[in-house]
Coordinates of C-alpha atoms and ligand atoms in Angstrom, one line a residue:
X28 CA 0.0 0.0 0.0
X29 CA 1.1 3.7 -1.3
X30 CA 0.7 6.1 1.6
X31 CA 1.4 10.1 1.1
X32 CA 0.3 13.0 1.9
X33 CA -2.2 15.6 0.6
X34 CA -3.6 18.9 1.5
X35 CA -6.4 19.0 -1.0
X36 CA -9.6 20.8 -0.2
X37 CA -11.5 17.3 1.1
X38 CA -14.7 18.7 -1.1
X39 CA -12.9 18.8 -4.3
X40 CA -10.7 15.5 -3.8
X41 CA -11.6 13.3 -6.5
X42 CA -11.9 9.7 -4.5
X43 CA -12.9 6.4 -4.1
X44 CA -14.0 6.9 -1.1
X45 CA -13.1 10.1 1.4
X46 CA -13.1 8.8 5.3
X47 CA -13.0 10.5 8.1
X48 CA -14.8 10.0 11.8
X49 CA -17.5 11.6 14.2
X50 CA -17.8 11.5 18.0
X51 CA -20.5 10.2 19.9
X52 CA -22.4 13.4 21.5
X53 CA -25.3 14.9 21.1
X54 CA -24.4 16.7 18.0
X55 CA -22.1 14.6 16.1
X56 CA -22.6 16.3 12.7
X57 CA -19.7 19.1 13.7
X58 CA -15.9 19.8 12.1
X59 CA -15.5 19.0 8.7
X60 CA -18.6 16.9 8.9
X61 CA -20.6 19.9 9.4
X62 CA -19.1 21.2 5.8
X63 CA -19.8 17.6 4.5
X64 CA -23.4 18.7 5.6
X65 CA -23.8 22.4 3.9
X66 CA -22.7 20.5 0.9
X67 CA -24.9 17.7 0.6
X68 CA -27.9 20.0 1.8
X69 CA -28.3 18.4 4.9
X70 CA -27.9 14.8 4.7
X71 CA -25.9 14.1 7.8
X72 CA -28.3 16.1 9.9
X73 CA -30.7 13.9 8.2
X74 CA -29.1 10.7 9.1
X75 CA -28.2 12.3 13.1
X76 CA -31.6 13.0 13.4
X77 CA -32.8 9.4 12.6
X78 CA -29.8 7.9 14.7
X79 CA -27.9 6.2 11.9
X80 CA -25.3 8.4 12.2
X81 CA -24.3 8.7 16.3
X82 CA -20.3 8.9 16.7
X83 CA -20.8 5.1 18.2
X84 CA -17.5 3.3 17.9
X85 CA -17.1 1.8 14.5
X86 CA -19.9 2.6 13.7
X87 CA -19.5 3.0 9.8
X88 CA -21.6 5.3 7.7
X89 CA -21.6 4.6 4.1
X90 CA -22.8 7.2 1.3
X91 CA -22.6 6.4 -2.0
X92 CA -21.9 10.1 -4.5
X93 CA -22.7 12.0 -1.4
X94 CA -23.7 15.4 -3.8
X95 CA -21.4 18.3 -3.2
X96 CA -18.1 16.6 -3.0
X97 CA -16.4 14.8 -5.7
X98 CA -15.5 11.4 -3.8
X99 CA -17.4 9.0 -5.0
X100 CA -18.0 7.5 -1.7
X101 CA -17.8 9.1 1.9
X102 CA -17.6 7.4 5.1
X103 CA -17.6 8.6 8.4
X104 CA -16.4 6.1 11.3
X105 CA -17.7 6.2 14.7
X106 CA -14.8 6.7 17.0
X107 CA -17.0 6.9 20.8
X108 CA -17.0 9.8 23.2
X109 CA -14.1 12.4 22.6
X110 CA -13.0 12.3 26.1
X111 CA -11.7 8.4 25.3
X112 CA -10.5 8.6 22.3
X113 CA -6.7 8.1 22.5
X114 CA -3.3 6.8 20.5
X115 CA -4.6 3.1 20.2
X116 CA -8.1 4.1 19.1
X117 CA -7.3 6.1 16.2
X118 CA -4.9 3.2 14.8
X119 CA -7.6 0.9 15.2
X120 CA -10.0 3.1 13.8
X121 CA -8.0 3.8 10.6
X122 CA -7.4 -0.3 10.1
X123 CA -11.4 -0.8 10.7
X124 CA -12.1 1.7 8.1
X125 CA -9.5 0.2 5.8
X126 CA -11.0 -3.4 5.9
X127 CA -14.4 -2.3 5.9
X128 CA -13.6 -0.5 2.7
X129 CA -11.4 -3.2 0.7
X130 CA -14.0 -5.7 1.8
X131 CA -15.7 -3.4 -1.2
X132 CA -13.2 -3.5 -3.8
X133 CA -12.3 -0.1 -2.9
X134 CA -8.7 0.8 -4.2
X135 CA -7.6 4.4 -3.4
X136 CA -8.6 6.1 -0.5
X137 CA -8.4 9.5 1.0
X138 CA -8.0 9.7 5.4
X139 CA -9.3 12.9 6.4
X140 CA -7.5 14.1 9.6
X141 CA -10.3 16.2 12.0
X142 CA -9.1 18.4 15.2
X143 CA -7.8 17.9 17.6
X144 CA -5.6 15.0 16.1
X145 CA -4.0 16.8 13.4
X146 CA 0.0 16.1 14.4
X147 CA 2.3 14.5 13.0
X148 CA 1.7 11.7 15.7
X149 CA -1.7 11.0 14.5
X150 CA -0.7 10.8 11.0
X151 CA 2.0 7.4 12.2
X152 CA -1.4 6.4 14.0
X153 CA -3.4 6.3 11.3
X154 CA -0.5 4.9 8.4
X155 CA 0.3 1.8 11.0
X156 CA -3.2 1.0 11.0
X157 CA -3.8 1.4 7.4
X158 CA -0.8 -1.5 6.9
X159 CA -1.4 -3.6 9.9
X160 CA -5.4 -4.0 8.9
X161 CA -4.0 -4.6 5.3
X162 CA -2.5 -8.3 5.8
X163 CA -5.2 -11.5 5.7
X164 CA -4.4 -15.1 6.1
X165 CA -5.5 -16.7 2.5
X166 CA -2.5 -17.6 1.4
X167 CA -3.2 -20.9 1.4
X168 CA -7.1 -20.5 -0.1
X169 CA -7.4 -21.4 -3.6
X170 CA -9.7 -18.5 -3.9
X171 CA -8.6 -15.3 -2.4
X172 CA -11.1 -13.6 -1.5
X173 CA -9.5 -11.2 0.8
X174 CA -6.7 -10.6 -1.8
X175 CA -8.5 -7.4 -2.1
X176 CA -6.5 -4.6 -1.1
X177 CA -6.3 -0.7 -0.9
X178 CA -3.1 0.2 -3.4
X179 CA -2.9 3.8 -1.9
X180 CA -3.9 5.8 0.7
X181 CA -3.8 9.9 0.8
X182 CA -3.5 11.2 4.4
X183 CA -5.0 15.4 4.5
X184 CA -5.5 17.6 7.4
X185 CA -1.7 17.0 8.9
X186 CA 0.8 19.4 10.5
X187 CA 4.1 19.5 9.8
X188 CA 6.7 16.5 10.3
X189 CA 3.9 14.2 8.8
X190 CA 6.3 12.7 5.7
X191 CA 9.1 11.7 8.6
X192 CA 5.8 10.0 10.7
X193 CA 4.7 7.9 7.5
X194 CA 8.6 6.9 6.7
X195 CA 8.1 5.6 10.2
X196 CA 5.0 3.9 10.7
X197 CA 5.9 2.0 7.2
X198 CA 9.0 0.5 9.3
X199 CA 7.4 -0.8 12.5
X200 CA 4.5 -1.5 10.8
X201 CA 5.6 -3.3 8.0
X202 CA 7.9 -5.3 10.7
X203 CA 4.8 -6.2 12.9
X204 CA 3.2 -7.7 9.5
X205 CA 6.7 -9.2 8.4
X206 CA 6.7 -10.8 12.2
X207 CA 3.0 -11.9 11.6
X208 CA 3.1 -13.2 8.0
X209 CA 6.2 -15.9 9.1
X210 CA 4.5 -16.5 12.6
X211 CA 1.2 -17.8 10.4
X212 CA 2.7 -20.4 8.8
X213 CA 1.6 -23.3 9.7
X214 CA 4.7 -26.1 10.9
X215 CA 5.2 -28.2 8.7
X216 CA 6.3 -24.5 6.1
X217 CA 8.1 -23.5 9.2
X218 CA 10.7 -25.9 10.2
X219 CA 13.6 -24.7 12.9
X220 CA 15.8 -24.4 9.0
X221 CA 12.9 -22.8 7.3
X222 CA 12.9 -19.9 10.3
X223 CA 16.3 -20.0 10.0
X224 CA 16.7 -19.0 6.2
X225 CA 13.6 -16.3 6.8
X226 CA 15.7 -14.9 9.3
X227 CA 18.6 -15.0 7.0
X228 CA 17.0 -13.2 4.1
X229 CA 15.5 -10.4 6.8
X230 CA 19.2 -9.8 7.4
X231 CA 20.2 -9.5 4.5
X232 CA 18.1 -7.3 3.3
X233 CA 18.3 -5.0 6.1
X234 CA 22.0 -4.8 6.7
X235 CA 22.3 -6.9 9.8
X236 CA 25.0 -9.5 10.7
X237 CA 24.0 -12.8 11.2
X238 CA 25.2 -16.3 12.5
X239 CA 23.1 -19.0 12.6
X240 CA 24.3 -22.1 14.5
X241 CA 23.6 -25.6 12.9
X242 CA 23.3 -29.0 15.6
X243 CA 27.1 -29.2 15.4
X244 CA 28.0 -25.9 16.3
X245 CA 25.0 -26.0 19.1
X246 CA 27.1 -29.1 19.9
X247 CA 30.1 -27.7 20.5
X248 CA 28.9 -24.8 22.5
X249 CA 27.3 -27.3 24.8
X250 CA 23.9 -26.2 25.2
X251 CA 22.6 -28.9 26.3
X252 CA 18.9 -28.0 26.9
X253 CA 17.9 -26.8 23.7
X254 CA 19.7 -29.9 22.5
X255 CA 17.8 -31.9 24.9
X256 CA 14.6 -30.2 23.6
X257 CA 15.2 -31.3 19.6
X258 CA 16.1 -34.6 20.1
X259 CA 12.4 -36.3 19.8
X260 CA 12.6 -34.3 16.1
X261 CA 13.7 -35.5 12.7
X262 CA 14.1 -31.9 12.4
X263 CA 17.3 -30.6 13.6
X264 CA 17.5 -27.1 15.9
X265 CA 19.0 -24.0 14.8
X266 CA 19.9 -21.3 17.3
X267 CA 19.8 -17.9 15.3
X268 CA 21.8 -14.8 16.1
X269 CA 21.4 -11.1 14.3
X270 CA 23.2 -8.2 15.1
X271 CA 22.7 -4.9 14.9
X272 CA 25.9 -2.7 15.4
X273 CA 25.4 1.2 15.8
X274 CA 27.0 3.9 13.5
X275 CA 28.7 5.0 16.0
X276 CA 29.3 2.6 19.3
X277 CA 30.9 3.8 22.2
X278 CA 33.2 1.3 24.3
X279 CA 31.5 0.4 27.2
X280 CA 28.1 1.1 26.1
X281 CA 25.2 -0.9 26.8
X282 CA 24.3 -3.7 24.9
X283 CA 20.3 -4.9 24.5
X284 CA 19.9 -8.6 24.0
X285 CA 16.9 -9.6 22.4
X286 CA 15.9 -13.7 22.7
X287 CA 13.3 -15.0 21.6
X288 CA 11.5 -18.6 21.9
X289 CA 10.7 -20.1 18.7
X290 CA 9.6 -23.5 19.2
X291 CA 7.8 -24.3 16.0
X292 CA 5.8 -26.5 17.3
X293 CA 5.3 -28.0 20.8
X294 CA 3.5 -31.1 21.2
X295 CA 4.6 -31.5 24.4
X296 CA 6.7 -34.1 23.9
X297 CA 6.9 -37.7 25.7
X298 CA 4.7 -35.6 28.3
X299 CA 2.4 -35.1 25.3
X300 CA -0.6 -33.0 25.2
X301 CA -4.4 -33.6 24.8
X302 CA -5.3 -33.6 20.7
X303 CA -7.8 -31.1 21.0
X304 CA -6.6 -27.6 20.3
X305 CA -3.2 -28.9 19.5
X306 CA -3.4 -27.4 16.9
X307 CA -2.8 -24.0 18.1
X308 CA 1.0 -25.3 19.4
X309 CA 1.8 -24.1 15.6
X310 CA 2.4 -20.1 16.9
X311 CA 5.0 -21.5 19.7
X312 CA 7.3 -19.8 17.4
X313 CA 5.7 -16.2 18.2
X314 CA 8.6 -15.0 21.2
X315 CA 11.5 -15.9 18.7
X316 CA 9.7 -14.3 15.6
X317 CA 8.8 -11.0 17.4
X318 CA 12.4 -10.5 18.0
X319 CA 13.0 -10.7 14.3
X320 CA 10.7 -7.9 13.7
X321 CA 12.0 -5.8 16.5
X322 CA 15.5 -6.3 14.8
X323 CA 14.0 -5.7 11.5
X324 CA 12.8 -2.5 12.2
X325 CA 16.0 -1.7 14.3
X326 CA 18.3 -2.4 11.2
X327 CA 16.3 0.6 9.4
X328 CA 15.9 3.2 12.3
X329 CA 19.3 3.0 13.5
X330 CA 19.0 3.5 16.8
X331 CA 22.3 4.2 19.1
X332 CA 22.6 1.3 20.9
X333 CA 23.8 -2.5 19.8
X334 CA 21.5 -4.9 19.8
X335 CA 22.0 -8.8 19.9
X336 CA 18.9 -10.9 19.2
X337 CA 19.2 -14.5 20.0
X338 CA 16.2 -17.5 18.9
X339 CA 16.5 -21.0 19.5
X340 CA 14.6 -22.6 17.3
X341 CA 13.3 -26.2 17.4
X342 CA 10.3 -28.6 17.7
X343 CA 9.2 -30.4 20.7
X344 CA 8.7 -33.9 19.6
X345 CA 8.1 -37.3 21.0
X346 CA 10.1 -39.2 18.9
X347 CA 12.3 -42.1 19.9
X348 CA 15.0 -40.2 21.0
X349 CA 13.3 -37.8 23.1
X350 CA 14.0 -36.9 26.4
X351 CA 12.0 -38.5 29.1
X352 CA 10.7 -37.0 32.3
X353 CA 13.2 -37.4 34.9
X354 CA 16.2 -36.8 32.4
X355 CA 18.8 -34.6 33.4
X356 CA 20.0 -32.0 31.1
X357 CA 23.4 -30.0 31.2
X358 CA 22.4 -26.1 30.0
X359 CA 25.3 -24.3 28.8
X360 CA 25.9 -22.2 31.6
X361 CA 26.9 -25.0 33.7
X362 CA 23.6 -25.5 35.6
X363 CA 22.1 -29.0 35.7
X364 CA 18.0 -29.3 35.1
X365 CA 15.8 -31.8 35.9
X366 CA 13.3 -32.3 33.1
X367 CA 10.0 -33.2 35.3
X368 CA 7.7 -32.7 32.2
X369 CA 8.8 -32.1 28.7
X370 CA 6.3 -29.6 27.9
X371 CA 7.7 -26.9 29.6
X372 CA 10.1 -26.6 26.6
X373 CA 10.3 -23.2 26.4
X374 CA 12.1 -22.6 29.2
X375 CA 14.9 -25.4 28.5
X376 CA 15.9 -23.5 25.2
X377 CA 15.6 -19.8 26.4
X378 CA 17.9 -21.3 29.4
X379 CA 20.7 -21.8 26.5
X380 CA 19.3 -18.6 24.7
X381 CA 19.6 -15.9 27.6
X382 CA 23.2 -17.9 28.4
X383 CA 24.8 -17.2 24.8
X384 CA 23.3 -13.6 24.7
X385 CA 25.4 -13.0 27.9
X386 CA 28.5 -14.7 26.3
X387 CA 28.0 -12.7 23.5
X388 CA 27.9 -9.5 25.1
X389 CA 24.4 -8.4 26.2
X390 CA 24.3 -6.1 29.1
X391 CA 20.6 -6.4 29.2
X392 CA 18.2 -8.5 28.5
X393 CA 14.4 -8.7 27.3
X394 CA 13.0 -12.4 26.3
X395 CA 9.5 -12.8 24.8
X396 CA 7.7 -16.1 24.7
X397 CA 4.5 -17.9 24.2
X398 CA 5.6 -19.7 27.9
X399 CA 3.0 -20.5 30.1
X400 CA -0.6 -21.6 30.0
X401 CA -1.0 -19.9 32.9
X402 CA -0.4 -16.5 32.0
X403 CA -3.8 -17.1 29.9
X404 CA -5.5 -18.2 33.1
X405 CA -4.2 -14.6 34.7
X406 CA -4.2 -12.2 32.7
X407 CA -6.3 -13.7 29.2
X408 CA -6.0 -12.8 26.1
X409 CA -5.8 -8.8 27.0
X410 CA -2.3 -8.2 28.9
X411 CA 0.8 -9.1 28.1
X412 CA 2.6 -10.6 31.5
X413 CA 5.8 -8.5 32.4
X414 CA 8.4 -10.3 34.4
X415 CA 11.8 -8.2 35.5
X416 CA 14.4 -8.1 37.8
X417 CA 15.6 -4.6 38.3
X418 CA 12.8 -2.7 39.2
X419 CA 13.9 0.6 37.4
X420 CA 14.5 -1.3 33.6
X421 CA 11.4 -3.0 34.2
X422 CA 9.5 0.3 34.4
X423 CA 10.7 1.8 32.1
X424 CA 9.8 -0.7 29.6
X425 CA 5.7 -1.0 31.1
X426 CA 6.3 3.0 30.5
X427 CA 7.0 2.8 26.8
X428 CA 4.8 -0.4 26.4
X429 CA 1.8 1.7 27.6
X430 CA 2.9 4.9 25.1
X431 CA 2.8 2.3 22.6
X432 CA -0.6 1.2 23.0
X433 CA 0.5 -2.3 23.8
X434 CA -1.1 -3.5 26.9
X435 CA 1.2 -5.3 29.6
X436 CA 0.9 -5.9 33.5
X437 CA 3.4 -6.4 35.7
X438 CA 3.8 -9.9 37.7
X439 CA 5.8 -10.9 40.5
X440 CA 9.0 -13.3 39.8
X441 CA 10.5 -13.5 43.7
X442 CA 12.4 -15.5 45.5
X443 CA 10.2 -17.9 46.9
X444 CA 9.5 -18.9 43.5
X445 CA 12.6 -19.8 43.0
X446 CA 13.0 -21.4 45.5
X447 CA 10.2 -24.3 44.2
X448 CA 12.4 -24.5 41.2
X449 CA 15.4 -26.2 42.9
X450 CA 15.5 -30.1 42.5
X451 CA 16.5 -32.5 44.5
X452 CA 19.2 -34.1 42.2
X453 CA 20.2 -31.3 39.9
X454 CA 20.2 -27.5 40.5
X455 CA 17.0 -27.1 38.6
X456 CA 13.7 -28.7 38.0
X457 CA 11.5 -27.4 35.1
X458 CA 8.2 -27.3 36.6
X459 CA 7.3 -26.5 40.2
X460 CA 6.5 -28.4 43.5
X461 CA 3.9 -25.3 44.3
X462 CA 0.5 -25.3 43.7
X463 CA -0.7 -22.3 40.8
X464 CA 1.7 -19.5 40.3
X465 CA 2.4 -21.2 36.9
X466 CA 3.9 -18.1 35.2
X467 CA 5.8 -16.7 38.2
X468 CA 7.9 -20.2 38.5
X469 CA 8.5 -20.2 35.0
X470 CA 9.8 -17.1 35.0
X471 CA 11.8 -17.7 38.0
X472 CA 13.1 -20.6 36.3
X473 CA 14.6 -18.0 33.5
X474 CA 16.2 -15.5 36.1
X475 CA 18.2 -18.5 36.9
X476 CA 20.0 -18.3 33.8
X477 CA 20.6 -14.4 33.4
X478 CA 22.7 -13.8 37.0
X479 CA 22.9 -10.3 37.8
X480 CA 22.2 -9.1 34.3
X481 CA 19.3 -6.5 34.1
X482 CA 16.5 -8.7 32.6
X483 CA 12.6 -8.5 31.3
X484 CA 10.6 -11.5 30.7
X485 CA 7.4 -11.3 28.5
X486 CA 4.7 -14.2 28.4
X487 CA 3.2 -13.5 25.6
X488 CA 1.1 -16.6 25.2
X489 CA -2.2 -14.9 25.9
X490 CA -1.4 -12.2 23.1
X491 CA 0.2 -13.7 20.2
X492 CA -2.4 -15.2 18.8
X493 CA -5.8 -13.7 17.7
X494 CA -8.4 -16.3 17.6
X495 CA -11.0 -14.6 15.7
X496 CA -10.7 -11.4 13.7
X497 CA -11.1 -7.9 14.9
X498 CA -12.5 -5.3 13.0
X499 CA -8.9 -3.6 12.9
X500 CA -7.0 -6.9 12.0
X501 CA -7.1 -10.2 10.9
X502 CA -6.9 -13.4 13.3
X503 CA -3.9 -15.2 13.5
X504 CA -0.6 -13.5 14.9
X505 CA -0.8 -10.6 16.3
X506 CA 2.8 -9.6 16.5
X507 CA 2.3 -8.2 19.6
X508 CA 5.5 -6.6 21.6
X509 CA 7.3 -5.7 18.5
X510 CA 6.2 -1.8 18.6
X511 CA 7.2 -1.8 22.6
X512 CA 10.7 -3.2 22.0
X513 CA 11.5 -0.8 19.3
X514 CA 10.2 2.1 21.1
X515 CA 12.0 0.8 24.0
X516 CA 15.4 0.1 22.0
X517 CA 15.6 3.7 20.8
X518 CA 14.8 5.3 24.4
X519 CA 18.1 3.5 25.5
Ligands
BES611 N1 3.8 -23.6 24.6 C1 3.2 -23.9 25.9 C2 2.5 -22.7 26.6 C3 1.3 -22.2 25.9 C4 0.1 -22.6 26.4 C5 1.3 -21.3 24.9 C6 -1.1 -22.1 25.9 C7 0.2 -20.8 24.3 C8 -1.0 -21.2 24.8 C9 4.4 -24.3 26.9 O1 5.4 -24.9 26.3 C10 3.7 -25.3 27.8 O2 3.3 -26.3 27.3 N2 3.7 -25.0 29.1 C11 3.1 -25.8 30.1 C12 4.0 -25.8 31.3 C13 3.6 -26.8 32.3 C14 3.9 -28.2 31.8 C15 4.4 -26.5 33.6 C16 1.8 -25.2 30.4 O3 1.6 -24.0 30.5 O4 0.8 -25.9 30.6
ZN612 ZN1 5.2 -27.0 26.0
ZN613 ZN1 5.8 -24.4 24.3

């Protein structure tokens, strides 16, 4: 999708269809839409009067040659009461609009822009949702009937600083939909090798260094956990490593480290789980793959710090070879785990992950991953859980999260549940001997593995994934967390 700016009169812009939005008061039918009004001799008072048109959220109001302007269609959006309306609204509002119009084989559009969101700000608002409502999941449909799409968008009514505000929503958002297009694919198109060479092609393209280590080389740096993991797979593990490196790095600087868990897919293992909704274990790949995105954004804004990102990537499996319950595993930082049930995967290979980041560098950490059932059971499908241990890092990033209309809550990851991590025979079990606190232990479980490093954890098993479609965004991944660690990267 072509996205620019204008600053034609919006009567005399010659469209396919001219959108813009009303609030929900008593007289809606005010701004521009009172102009809209003088020109079509009264229509929208007409349509206020009979309450089809109320300012209701998403409510859409269609007119076809509305007389008086020279779009050829004009529709106005509900976006609620005025006093609400904020950042994430008006991105939402511009992706609703978007679907709702290619749904009609609409091709050009024109986004009017009414006070009091004018700025450049609400111009990146209302680009991102253009592209992020613009991707559909029928790749794979014989027919495509959502291969409909709007080829170019006109944005009027902005301040200045509005070209530099679409040059950057086109980045993050075209890296949340390059994060969610990969984390669709179902697992048997997106094999640990098959992430891999995505990931290689990403870098490539964007200018970042990569490494990615085969079984061998994951051999030979001993990480015994995420070897552990792929061993009930025919398909071999991959641990993949991008760099970013800063025009212009200071020594001693701090170094963000980015890991990701990309388990692409996660039976469960020899601890297997139930058949129903297995399924879903295909977007176990979601932590690893948002960290991709961040760094494929990061490669083209160039922020001034150095970033590491760091995704093991295998299946879980319960293949001959697999690791049993009871197993013990070495990790590669020397720490021994008990392997009590071989679906808590995650954990094993983000043990190795977090590890090698340090090795390689990273002064900080942030890990994202599709971990815990239980995080679901907390917290739904509506927050993202926040783990951290160093209270000022971890505010900061709830801080940006919040800015970025990404919606994250903060959960506690304290000593005493570490404590119900510790096995008897090794220095770690994966699960715990508590009742409930599933997310907490997990997490504690990671901390484990990061020392006195400044770390984030984020569970994002609740959020990944949209089961059905909203009117903003198709179902399927939701590439949730990639905005917040971009943000996040350039603050540091
Ligand atoms: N991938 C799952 C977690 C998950 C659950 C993701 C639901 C998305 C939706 C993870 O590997 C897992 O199986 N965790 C277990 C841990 C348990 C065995 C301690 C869980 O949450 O049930
Ligand atoms: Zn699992
Ligand atoms: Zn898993």
């Amino acid at each position: 999708m072509q996205i620019q700016l204008d600053s034609a009169s919006p009567l005399s812009i010659e469209t396919e269809a001219l959108v813009t939005f009303a609030f929900e008061k008593d007289d809606p039918v005010d701004g521009p839409l009172a102009e809209f009004d003088r020109a079509t001799s009264g229509r929208l008072q007409e349509l206020a009067a009979s309450h089809e048109l109320t300012g209701k959220w998403l409510e859409m109001v269609l007119l076809h040659y509305p007389g008086g302007l020279k779009a050829k269609r004009l529709l106005i959006v509900g976006a609620g009461k005025q006093e609400k309306f904020d950042n994430t609204q008006l991105r939402r509002l511009a992706g609703a609009a978007e679907r709702y119009l290619k749904g009609r084989s609409v091709k050009k559009i024109v986004f009017l822009l009414r006070e009091p969101r004018q700025d450049a700000a609400s111009v990146q608002l209302v680009a991102e949702g253009l592209l992020l409502g613009d991707l559909d999941l029928d790749k794979y449909k014989s027919e495509k009937k959502n291969q409909k799409s709007i080829e170019q968008a006109s944005i009027l009514g902005a301040g200045a600083g509005a070209a530099e505000a679409i040059e950057r929503a086109r980045i993050i958002a075209e890296s949340e939909n390059w994060a969610r297009d990969i984390a669709n694919e179902p697992s048997n198109r997106l094999t640990p090798r098959l992430l891999a060479e995505h990931a290689e092609k990403m870098a490539r393209e964007s200018g970042l260094e990569i490494d990615i280590l085969d079984e061998n080389r994951i051999e030979e740096m001993k990480m015994g956990a995420l070897l552990g993991v792929a061993r009930g797979s025919a398909e071999p593990p991959r641990m993949i490593v991008l760099t970013y490196n800063p025009p212009a790095a200071k020594p001693g600087a701090p170094v963000l480290g980015l890991v990701g868990k990309a388990v692409t897919f996660d039976t469960g293992g020899i601890s297997i789980k139930p058949s129903k909704g297995m399924e879903k274990m295909k977007y176990d790949m979601c932590g690893g793959i948002t960290m991709l995105g961040a760094m494929r954004a990061i490669a083209r804004l160039k922020p001034s710090v150095k970033v590491i990102a760091v995704v093991p990537a295998t299946e879980n499996m319960p293949g001959g070879r697999a690791i049993k319950p009871g197993d013990i595993l070495f990790s590669m930082s020397g720490k021994t785990i008990e392997v009590l049930n071989t679906d808590a995967e995650g954990r094993l290979i983000l043990a190795d992950g977090l590890a090698y980041a340090r090795q390689l560098g990273a002064t900080h950490l942030i890990d994202a991953a599709t971990l815990t059932g239980a995080i679901v059971v907390a917290l739904s499908t509506f927050n993202v859980g926040v783990f951290g241990s160093d209270e000022d890092f971890t505010r900061r990033f709830l801080d940006t999260a919040r800015a970025a209309g990404e919606k994250m809550w903060h959960m506690p990851v304290d000593d005493d549940y570490a404590e119900v991590m510790k096995s008897p025979i090794a220095d770690l079990q994966n699960i715990s001997t508590a009742d409930g606190g599933g997310a907490s232990t997990a997490a504690a479980f990671l901390k484990e593995f990061v020392d006195d490093t400044p770390w984030i954890h984020l569970d994002i098993a609740g959020t990944a994934w949209l089961d059905d479609a909203k009117p903003w965004m198709a179902k399927g991944a939701s590439g949730v967390a990639v905005r917040s660690l971009v943000d996040f990267t350039e603050k540091m």
